[in-house]
Amino acid sequence: MEYLLELASSPTAWIALATLVVMEIVLGIDNLIFISILTNKLPEQYRQKARRLGIGMALIMRLALLSTIAFIVQLTAPVIEILGQAFSWKDMILIAGGLFLVWKATTEIHHSMDPAPEDPKTATSTVTLGFAAAIGQILMLDMVFSIDSIITAVGMTEHLPIMVIAVVVSVLVMLFAADPLAKFINDNPTVVMLALGFLIMIGMTLIAEGFGAHVPKGYVYAAMAFSAAIEVLNMMSRRAKQKKLTAEA
C-alpha cells in the first residue's frame, strides 16, 4: 500500500503513466485496424460480438504477460543464429506475425478485386467457421502485438502498476473505438483498401524489426496519417460531386 501511495504522489510516475498510455494506444491502432477489417467479413449479427471478444481476450493476454515480465524480458535474448544473424524468440514472433499480416492483407485485397460468389447452401456452415476462424486469427495477432506492447512498457518503466493501468486504459480505448472504426471502414470501400495497405506496411515493419532493422514508429504512423488525410480529401471531393449532380438533377 505504501508503494502505491508513493507512486501516486510521484510526478515522475504520472508522467511515465501518461507517456505509456499514449504509446500503448498508438501501438493498439495496428491491432484495431486488423480486428475491424477481419470482423467486417462476418455477418452483421456476429461482428460486434467478435470485436468485443477479440479485444477482451487481448486484455486478458496482456495482463497475463505482465505477470511473467521476467520471462518476457528473456524473449529478447538471442537463441539461434542463421548465416551470422542472431534471432531471439521476440524476433521470430515478430517475423511470423509480420508474414501472417502480409499474407492476410494480400489475400483480402485479392478477394476484394475478385470476390468469389457465395453458395447459399453453405452459408450457415460458412458463418460458423468464419466466426471461429476470425477469433483464432485475432488471437494470433493479439499475441504478436501484446508481446511488442509489453516489451515497450518494460522499456519505459519498471513499475508494474503503471504498466497494468496503461494496458487497461489502451484496451478500453480500443473497445470503445472498435465499433465506430469498423462501421466507418465498412461504409467506405476505398478505406478498406487503404487499411489493407496499412496492414501490409505494418507487416513488413514487423518483419524488418525481426531481422534487426529498426524502423521508427513515427515514420510509419506519419505515413499512415498522411495517406488517411489524402483519402479524407478524396471522400470529400466525391461527396461534393455527388451533391452537385443531385442538385442538377
Rosetta silent file (secondary structure, phi, psi, omega in degrees, C-alpha in Angstrom):
SEQUENCE: MEYLLELASSPTAWIALATLVVMEIVLGIDNLIFISILTNKLPEQYRQKARRLGIGMALIMRLALLSTIAFIVQLTAPVIEILGQAFSWKDMILIAGGLFLVWKATTEIHHSMDPAPEDPKTATSTVTLGFAAAIGQILMLDMVFSIDSIITAVGMTEHLPIMVIAVVVSVLVMLFAADPLAKFINDNPTVVMLALGFLIMIGMTLIAEGFGAHVPKGYVYAAMAFSAAIEVLNMMSRRAKQKKLTAEA
SCORE:     score description
SCORE:     0.000 S_00000001
   1 L     0.000  -42.306  177.947    0.000    0.000    0.000 S_00000001
   2 H   -61.783  -37.331  178.881    2.834    2.390    0.829 S_00000001
   3 H   -61.397  -43.685  179.749    4.394    1.574   -2.531 S_00000001
   4 H   -66.615  -39.187  178.507    1.188    2.571   -4.351 S_00000001
   5 H   -65.012  -37.925  177.913    0.899    5.785   -2.340 S_00000001
   6 H   -64.318  -41.267  178.018    4.480    6.691   -3.228 S_00000001
   7 H   -63.831  -43.095 -177.771    3.721    6.145   -6.897 S_00000001
   8 H   -63.958  -27.273 -178.254    0.518    8.211   -6.680 S_00000001
   9 L   -96.894    4.385 -177.256    2.432   11.128   -5.166 S_00000001
  10 L   -99.382  117.683  176.525    5.316   10.971   -7.629 S_00000001
  11 H   -59.567  -35.145  178.894    5.168   13.416  -10.606 S_00000001
  12 H   -61.963  -39.776  179.336    7.643   11.188  -12.452 S_00000001
  13 H   -65.274  -40.747  179.049    5.277    8.251  -12.148 S_00000001
  14 H   -65.837  -39.368  177.733    2.356   10.291  -13.548 S_00000001
  15 H   -64.296  -43.684  178.648    4.491   11.450  -16.487 S_00000001
  16 H   -62.479  -39.545  179.307    5.559    7.855  -17.153 S_00000001
  17 H   -64.412  -47.355 -179.132    1.926    6.727  -16.976 S_00000001
  18 H   -61.939  -43.233  179.829    0.699    9.400  -19.409 S_00000001
  19 H   -63.986  -43.129 -177.998    3.521    8.657  -21.849 S_00000001
  20 H   -68.684  -36.874  177.650    2.965    4.919  -21.661 S_00000001
  21 H   -61.221  -45.916  179.064   -0.810    5.257  -22.130 S_00000001
  22 H   -61.922  -43.879  179.713   -0.272    7.277  -25.315 S_00000001
  23 H   -62.238  -42.755 -178.678    2.305    4.757  -26.568 S_00000001
  24 H   -66.714  -37.697  178.573    0.016    1.812  -25.847 S_00000001
  25 H   -65.919  -43.520  178.926   -2.927    3.480  -27.634 S_00000001
  26 H   -62.676  -44.741  178.350   -0.769    4.227  -30.682 S_00000001
  27 H   -64.540  -27.830 -179.804    0.542    0.656  -30.741 S_00000001
  28 H   -75.315  -13.886  179.789   -3.051   -0.575  -30.445 S_00000001
  29 H   -60.182  -42.556  179.987   -4.055    1.130  -33.708 S_00000001
  30 H   -57.750  -48.854 -179.421   -2.459   -1.680  -35.725 S_00000001
  31 H   -61.819  -41.234 -176.655   -4.389   -4.310  -33.814 S_00000001
  32 H   -66.894  -39.787  177.516   -7.634   -2.355  -34.061 S_00000001
  33 H   -62.174  -44.513  179.434   -7.403   -1.955  -37.849 S_00000001
  34 H   -61.955  -46.077 -179.753   -6.844   -5.680  -38.251 S_00000001
  35 H   -61.975  -41.411 -178.672   -9.767   -6.551  -35.959 S_00000001
  36 H   -63.376  -46.451 -179.226  -12.074   -4.097  -37.776 S_00000001
  37 H   -65.706  -43.150 -176.010  -11.284   -5.467  -41.236 S_00000001
  38 H   -66.929  -45.170 -177.389  -11.485   -9.092  -40.115 S_00000001
  39 H   -72.083  -23.968  176.490  -14.784   -8.803  -38.239 S_00000001
  40 L   -68.475  -13.246  176.100  -16.387   -6.875  -41.119 S_00000001
  41 L   -79.755  -13.894 -179.363  -16.084  -10.102  -43.129 S_00000001
  42 L   -85.499  160.623  171.425  -18.553  -11.752  -40.732 S_00000001
  43 L   -58.418  151.048 -170.106  -22.348  -11.458  -40.918 S_00000001
  44 H   -56.717  -36.996 -175.597  -23.549   -8.294  -39.185 S_00000001
  45 H   -70.728  -13.133 -179.183  -25.040  -10.057  -36.151 S_00000001
  46 H  -101.614  -12.639 -169.019  -21.642  -11.600  -35.321 S_00000001
  47 H   -66.045  -52.613 -177.242  -19.410   -8.556  -35.825 S_00000001
  48 H   -62.460  -40.165  179.244  -19.780   -6.714  -32.526 S_00000001
  49 H   -61.541  -43.349 -179.423  -19.534   -9.957  -30.559 S_00000001
  50 H   -66.430  -40.315  179.320  -16.319  -10.929  -32.368 S_00000001
  51 H   -63.496  -47.556 -178.457  -14.780   -7.475  -31.849 S_00000001
  52 H   -66.170  -39.141  179.350  -15.547   -7.408  -28.134 S_00000001
  53 H   -65.966  -43.309 -179.927  -14.415  -10.997  -27.648 S_00000001
  54 H   -64.336  -44.206 -179.922  -11.162  -10.380  -29.537 S_00000001
  55 H   -69.726  -37.935  177.187  -10.357   -7.165  -27.659 S_00000001
  56 H   -62.194  -40.812  177.889  -11.355   -8.717  -24.323 S_00000001
  57 H   -68.249  -31.608  176.511   -9.005  -11.625  -24.958 S_00000001
  58 H   -63.205  -40.535  178.216   -6.275   -9.131  -25.871 S_00000001
  59 H   -63.606  -46.656  179.727   -6.683   -7.539  -22.440 S_00000001
  60 H   -60.443  -42.591 -178.649   -6.518  -10.914  -20.686 S_00000001
  61 H   -64.513  -41.252 -177.752   -3.463  -11.898  -22.718 S_00000001
  62 H   -70.577  -38.044  177.432   -1.608   -8.657  -21.961 S_00000001
  63 H   -67.382  -37.063  177.651   -2.363   -8.825  -18.241 S_00000001
  64 H   -65.588  -40.037  178.629   -1.217  -12.453  -18.202 S_00000001
  65 H   -66.485  -34.278  177.817    2.010  -11.474  -19.976 S_00000001
  66 H   -63.077  -29.490  179.602    2.568   -8.692  -17.440 S_00000001
  67 L   -75.280   -8.627  179.254    2.555  -11.319  -14.699 S_00000001
  68 L  -124.224   45.177 -176.100    5.501  -13.008  -16.426 S_00000001
  69 H   -58.256  -40.658 -178.872    7.660   -9.942  -17.060 S_00000001
  70 H   -58.931  -39.226  178.753   10.864  -11.788  -16.167 S_00000001
  71 H   -71.211  -41.504 -178.639   10.082  -14.354  -18.872 S_00000001
  72 H   -61.476  -42.055  179.685    9.037  -11.708  -21.422 S_00000001
  73 H   -61.017  -35.707 -179.552   12.322   -9.808  -20.961 S_00000001
  74 H   -67.847  -17.762 -179.459   14.218  -13.029  -21.680 S_00000001
  75 L   -65.755  -16.523 -179.565   12.486  -13.253  -25.082 S_00000001
  76 L   -86.630   -6.002  179.684   14.885  -10.584  -26.353 S_00000001
  77 L   -79.707  135.338  179.612   17.945  -12.785  -25.730 S_00000001
  78 E   -59.591  137.326  179.350   19.368  -14.491  -28.885 S_00000001
  79 E  -123.936  -16.077 -178.851   18.526  -18.197  -29.078 S_00000001
  80 E  -150.563  150.777  179.057   19.549  -19.112  -32.632 S_00000001
  81 E  -129.094  127.520 -179.324   21.967  -17.851  -35.283 S_00000001
  82 E  -127.519  119.621  179.752   21.411  -18.225  -39.039 S_00000001
  83 L    52.251   41.444  177.979   24.026  -17.043  -41.557 S_00000001
  84 L    81.918   -1.976  179.976   25.591  -14.782  -38.948 S_00000001
  85 E  -103.697  120.176 -179.980   22.238  -13.245  -37.960 S_00000001
  86 E   -85.815  139.412 -179.836   21.155  -13.860  -34.349 S_00000001
  87 E  -126.917  135.047  173.162   17.435  -14.273  -33.640 S_00000001
  88 E   -99.405  174.032  176.164   15.599  -14.122  -30.328 S_00000001
  89 H   -61.580  -37.891  177.905   12.141  -15.507  -29.600 S_00000001
  90 H   -60.746  -44.301  179.655   10.801  -11.962  -29.936 S_00000001
  91 H   -59.821  -45.026 -178.127   12.392  -11.637  -33.394 S_00000001
  92 H   -67.260  -36.104  177.327   10.888  -14.917  -34.575 S_00000001
  93 H   -66.862  -41.730  178.472    7.450  -13.997  -33.228 S_00000001
  94 H   -64.088  -41.532  179.646    7.601  -10.610  -34.978 S_00000001
  95 H   -64.262  -45.178  179.463    8.667  -12.229  -38.256 S_00000001
  96 H   -62.682  -44.098  178.774    5.883  -14.830  -38.043 S_00000001
  97 H   -64.668  -40.129  178.452    3.307  -12.165  -37.181 S_00000001
  98 H   -64.638  -43.493  177.134    4.534   -9.894  -39.981 S_00000001
  99 H   -61.468  -40.371  178.641    4.362  -12.708  -42.542 S_00000001
 100 H   -63.943  -43.381  179.680    0.839  -13.530  -41.376 S_00000001
 101 H   -62.940  -44.691  179.532   -0.252   -9.876  -41.688 S_00000001
 102 H   -62.308  -45.016  179.204    1.219   -9.565  -45.197 S_00000001
 103 H   -62.482  -45.698 -177.416   -0.419  -12.842  -46.262 S_00000001
 104 H   -65.218  -45.869 -179.147   -3.776  -11.924  -44.753 S_00000001
 105 H   -64.930  -41.163  178.793   -3.862   -8.396  -46.203 S_00000001
 106 H   -63.601  -40.307  178.045   -2.762   -9.647  -49.648 S_00000001
 107 H   -63.952  -42.463  179.617   -5.452  -12.330  -49.567 S_00000001
 108 H   -65.551  -38.362  176.667   -8.120   -9.789  -48.616 S_00000001
 109 H   -62.697  -42.358  178.331   -7.010   -7.468  -51.434 S_00000001
 110 H   -61.774  -43.050  179.266   -7.260  -10.383  -53.867 S_00000001
 111 H   -65.149  -35.052  178.850  -10.766  -11.202  -52.624 S_00000001
 112 H   -68.867  -34.340  179.990  -11.776   -7.548  -52.991 S_00000001
 113 H   -78.616  -31.624 -177.666  -10.510   -7.480  -56.567 S_00000001
 114 L  -139.032   72.026 -176.638  -12.029  -10.844  -57.488 S_00000001
 115 L   -65.251  136.242  179.080  -14.802  -11.743  -54.999 S_00000001
 116 L   -84.484  138.524  178.728  -15.930  -15.364  -55.101 S_00000001
 117 L   -65.246  140.170 -178.746  -19.692  -15.986  -55.388 S_00000001
 118 L   -88.819  133.610  178.345  -21.254  -17.255  -52.189 S_00000001
 119 L   -87.194  116.183 -178.167  -23.125  -20.551  -52.286 S_00000001
 120 H   -58.739  -28.787 -177.656  -26.418  -20.165  -50.375 S_00000001
 121 H   -66.689  -28.271 -177.357  -26.381  -23.884  -49.494 S_00000001
 122 H  -106.380   14.748 -175.951  -23.174  -23.479  -47.456 S_00000001
 123 H   -62.467  -42.574 -177.402  -23.997  -20.064  -45.945 S_00000001
 124 H   -64.711  -47.881 -179.627  -24.731  -21.423  -42.447 S_00000001
 125 H   -65.477  -33.470  179.454  -21.547  -23.501  -42.169 S_00000001
 126 H   -65.544  -38.331  178.471  -19.526  -20.616  -43.572 S_00000001
 127 H   -61.430  -47.941 -177.311  -20.827  -18.296  -40.833 S_00000001
 128 H   -63.012  -50.126 -178.877  -19.854  -20.729  -38.058 S_00000001
 129 H   -66.283  -35.127  179.587  -16.404  -21.497  -39.437 S_00000001
 130 H   -63.242  -41.229 -179.492  -15.866  -17.849  -40.275 S_00000001
 131 H   -65.508  -46.191  179.581  -16.532  -16.746  -36.704 S_00000001
 132 H   -62.878  -41.986  179.871  -14.202  -19.372  -35.231 S_00000001
 133 H   -65.865  -38.705  179.689  -11.505  -18.547  -37.791 S_00000001
 134 H   -62.786  -45.378  179.497  -11.854  -14.811  -37.110 S_00000001
 135 H   -63.599  -40.949  178.635  -11.405  -15.283  -33.356 S_00000001
 136 H   -62.285  -42.722  179.859   -8.412  -17.554  -33.948 S_00000001
 137 H   -69.634  -38.080  176.362   -6.720  -15.036  -36.242 S_00000001
 138 H   -60.910  -43.899  179.505   -7.468  -12.157  -33.850 S_00000001
 139 H   -62.695  -39.788 -179.147   -5.890  -14.136  -31.005 S_00000001
 140 H   -62.084  -46.473  179.704   -2.814  -14.893  -33.111 S_00000001
 141 H   -73.629  -30.629  175.268   -2.214  -11.213  -33.894 S_00000001
 142 H   -56.552  -41.780 -178.156   -3.149  -10.240  -30.320 S_00000001
 143 H   -63.724  -43.991 -179.617   -0.219  -12.337  -29.122 S_00000001
 144 H   -62.989  -50.311 -178.139    2.223  -10.635  -31.508 S_00000001
 145 H   -69.057  -30.867  179.902    1.051   -7.112  -30.689 S_00000001
 146 H   -67.851  -43.626  178.704    0.775   -7.917  -26.973 S_00000001
 147 H   -62.731  -43.039  177.652    4.392   -9.071  -26.723 S_00000001
 148 H   -62.309  -40.176 -179.617    5.537   -5.953  -28.595 S_00000001
 149 H   -65.778  -43.953 -177.712    3.362   -3.807  -26.304 S_00000001
 150 H   -68.402  -40.543  179.065    4.646   -5.386  -23.082 S_00000001
 151 H   -64.444  -37.336  175.230    8.303   -5.159  -24.125 S_00000001
 152 H   -62.304  -43.664 -179.776    7.727   -1.471  -24.937 S_00000001
 153 H   -63.487  -42.101 -179.808    6.147   -0.967  -21.496 S_00000001
 154 H   -63.707  -34.966 -179.588    9.040   -2.714  -19.731 S_00000001
 155 H   -73.031  -17.512 -176.023   11.485   -0.482  -21.571 S_00000001
 156 H  -100.273  -25.164 -179.661    9.688    2.690  -20.427 S_00000001
 157 L  -153.888  155.165  178.612    9.057    2.000  -16.740 S_00000001
 158 L  -104.282    1.094 -176.279    9.938   -0.510  -14.048 S_00000001
 159 L   -94.796  116.329 -177.533    6.702   -0.078  -12.076 S_00000001
 160 H   -61.527  -42.438  179.213    4.190   -2.892  -12.669 S_00000001
 161 H   -58.426  -37.033  178.289    1.087   -0.887  -11.547 S_00000001
 162 H   -64.606  -42.067  178.497    1.852    1.770  -14.177 S_00000001
 163 H   -62.343  -44.567 -178.360    2.127   -0.914  -16.861 S_00000001
 164 H   -61.818  -47.302 -179.614   -1.164   -2.508  -15.793 S_00000001
 165 H   -61.753  -44.503 -178.914   -3.048    0.821  -15.802 S_00000001
 166 H   -62.133  -42.712  179.757   -1.609    1.791  -19.203 S_00000001
 167 H   -65.227  -45.358 -179.681   -2.558   -1.568  -20.741 S_00000001
 168 H   -62.656  -44.895 -179.764   -6.100   -1.480  -19.312 S_00000001
 169 H   -62.714  -44.664 -178.535   -6.681    2.111  -20.486 S_00000001
 170 H   -64.093  -40.108  179.279   -5.371    1.389  -24.002 S_00000001
 171 H   -69.758  -36.303  175.983   -7.542   -1.718  -24.366 S_00000001
 172 H   -63.778  -39.626  175.803  -10.619    0.187  -23.113 S_00000001
 173 H   -62.227  -42.604  176.202   -9.953    2.854  -25.746 S_00000001
 174 H   -59.437  -41.391 -178.070   -9.738    0.088  -28.361 S_00000001
 175 H   -63.013  -43.593 -179.399  -13.025   -1.328  -27.106 S_00000001
 176 H   -73.785  -30.030 -177.251  -14.871    1.996  -27.436 S_00000001
 177 H   -87.097  -13.913 -172.459  -13.264    2.833  -30.794 S_00000001
 178 H   -62.075  -50.637 -176.521  -13.755   -0.601  -32.378 S_00000001
 179 H   -65.149  -48.898  177.724  -17.396   -0.262  -33.459 S_00000001
 180 H   -60.325  -40.728 -179.859  -17.168    3.284  -34.925 S_00000001
 181 H   -65.957  -43.762  179.889  -13.938    2.431  -36.767 S_00000001
 182 H   -63.076  -40.385  178.749  -15.346   -0.832  -38.136 S_00000001
 183 H   -64.939  -42.757  179.735  -18.525    0.950  -39.300 S_00000001
 184 H   -61.826  -44.429  179.274  -16.513    3.697  -40.974 S_00000001
 185 H   -64.616  -40.612 -178.453  -14.347    1.142  -42.789 S_00000001
 186 H   -68.171  -35.026 -177.565  -17.408   -0.880  -43.814 S_00000001
 187 H   -79.695  -13.347 -177.561  -19.280    2.193  -45.134 S_00000001
 188 L  -127.107   95.163 -175.441  -16.338    3.368  -47.242 S_00000001
 189 H   -56.782  -35.243 -179.302  -14.995    0.642  -49.575 S_00000001
 190 H   -67.764  -27.312  177.730  -11.944    2.693  -50.598 S_00000001
 191 H   -68.465  -31.749  178.187  -10.944    2.953  -46.930 S_00000001
 192 H   -59.846  -47.138  179.868  -10.869   -0.859  -46.767 S_00000001
 193 H   -63.550  -39.376  177.666   -8.181   -0.976  -49.460 S_00000001
 194 H   -63.265  -43.870  179.937   -6.238    1.776  -47.693 S_00000001
 195 H   -64.817  -37.550  176.976   -6.453   -0.090  -44.376 S_00000001
 196 H   -65.201  -36.346  174.416   -5.264   -3.308  -46.048 S_00000001
 197 H   -63.138  -38.932  176.082   -2.323   -1.338  -47.407 S_00000001
 198 H   -59.652  -43.205 -178.135   -1.606   -0.195  -43.845 S_00000001
 199 H   -63.822  -38.138  176.793   -1.599   -3.823  -42.694 S_00000001
 200 H   -63.305  -43.583  179.195    0.924   -4.760  -45.392 S_00000001
 201 H   -63.069  -43.010  178.756    3.148   -1.869  -44.303 S_00000001
 202 H   -63.686  -41.650  178.865    2.811   -2.868  -40.643 S_00000001
 203 H   -61.999  -43.611  178.219    3.574   -6.494  -41.531 S_00000001
 204 H   -65.173  -34.417  177.200    6.720   -5.509  -43.437 S_00000001
 205 H   -65.030  -42.806  177.838    7.762   -3.340  -40.481 S_00000001
 206 H   -61.958  -42.191  178.794    7.392   -6.305  -38.112 S_00000001
 207 H   -63.042  -45.203  179.677    9.458   -8.489  -40.451 S_00000001
 208 H   -60.213  -43.760  179.691   12.177   -5.824  -40.721 S_00000001
 209 H   -66.201  -34.116  176.945   12.335   -5.460  -36.928 S_00000001
 210 H   -63.623  -29.878  178.730   12.524   -9.238  -36.595 S_00000001
 211 L   -91.676    8.739  174.114   15.627   -9.159  -38.801 S_00000001
 212 L    92.370    3.665  178.470   17.177   -6.425  -36.666 S_00000001
 213 L   -94.543  104.216 -177.324   16.355   -3.404  -38.846 S_00000001
 214 L   -74.013  126.064  177.718   14.732   -0.887  -36.515 S_00000001
 215 L  -111.325  113.960 -179.415   12.008    1.150  -38.206 S_00000001
 216 L   -56.279  127.748 -178.404   10.992    4.260  -36.206 S_00000001
 217 H   -61.555  -29.446 -179.236    7.279    4.011  -35.426 S_00000001
 218 H   -60.352  -39.348  178.897    6.913    7.743  -36.008 S_00000001
 219 H   -64.499  -42.724 -178.101    7.709    7.338  -39.712 S_00000001
 220 H   -63.268  -48.561 -177.124    5.184    4.524  -40.080 S_00000001
 221 H   -72.690  -28.585  174.776    2.351    6.376  -38.362 S_00000001
 222 H   -65.212  -41.839  177.439    3.197    9.629  -40.166 S_00000001
 223 H   -64.086  -40.698  178.103    2.830    7.801  -43.489 S_00000001
 224 H   -64.595  -42.166 -179.494   -0.466    6.296  -42.332 S_00000001
 225 H   -65.663  -41.818  179.117   -1.769    9.695  -41.196 S_00000001
 226 H   -62.663  -45.893  179.306   -0.752   11.344  -44.495 S_00000001
 227 H   -62.457  -41.667  179.002   -2.443    8.596  -46.539 S_00000001
 228 H   -64.181  -37.667  178.931   -5.576    8.818  -44.398 S_00000001
 229 H   -64.932  -40.867  177.330   -5.680   12.619  -44.869 S_00000001
 230 H   -63.187  -41.119  179.483   -5.483   12.201  -48.660 S_00000001
 231 H   -65.442  -36.900  176.813   -8.304    9.647  -48.531 S_00000001
 232 H   -62.389  -41.879  177.395  -10.442   12.048  -46.482 S_00000001
 233 H   -62.936  -40.377  177.011   -9.930   14.705  -49.164 S_00000001
 234 H   -62.377  -42.348  179.198  -10.944   12.183  -51.836 S_00000001
 235 H   -63.408  -42.502  178.842  -14.090   11.308  -49.891 S_00000001
 236 H   -64.287  -38.147  178.259  -14.992   14.980  -49.506 S_00000001
 237 H   -64.930  -44.130  179.955  -14.429   15.513  -53.227 S_00000001
 238 H   -63.672  -40.975  179.364  -16.666   12.568  -54.166 S_00000001
 239 H   -66.570  -38.002  178.613  -19.431   13.751  -51.855 S_00000001
 240 H   -64.620  -41.274  178.463  -19.254   17.290  -53.236 S_00000001
 241 H   -66.070  -39.196  179.514  -19.563   15.963  -56.808 S_00000001
 242 H   -64.464  -41.501  177.508  -22.473   13.713  -55.772 S_00000001
 243 H   -64.021  -38.805  179.972  -24.297   16.660  -54.171 S_00000001
 244 H   -65.383  -42.964  178.967  -23.728   18.751  -57.291 S_00000001
 245 H   -64.797  -39.940  179.200  -25.110   16.014  -59.553 S_00000001
 246 H   -65.147  -40.938  179.759  -28.122   15.568  -57.253 S_00000001
 247 H   -66.203  -39.409  179.203  -28.817   19.310  -57.249 S_00000001
 248 H   -68.573  -33.736  179.336  -28.576   19.477  -61.057 S_00000001
 249 L   -69.884    0.000    0.000  -30.906   16.507  -61.403 S_00000001
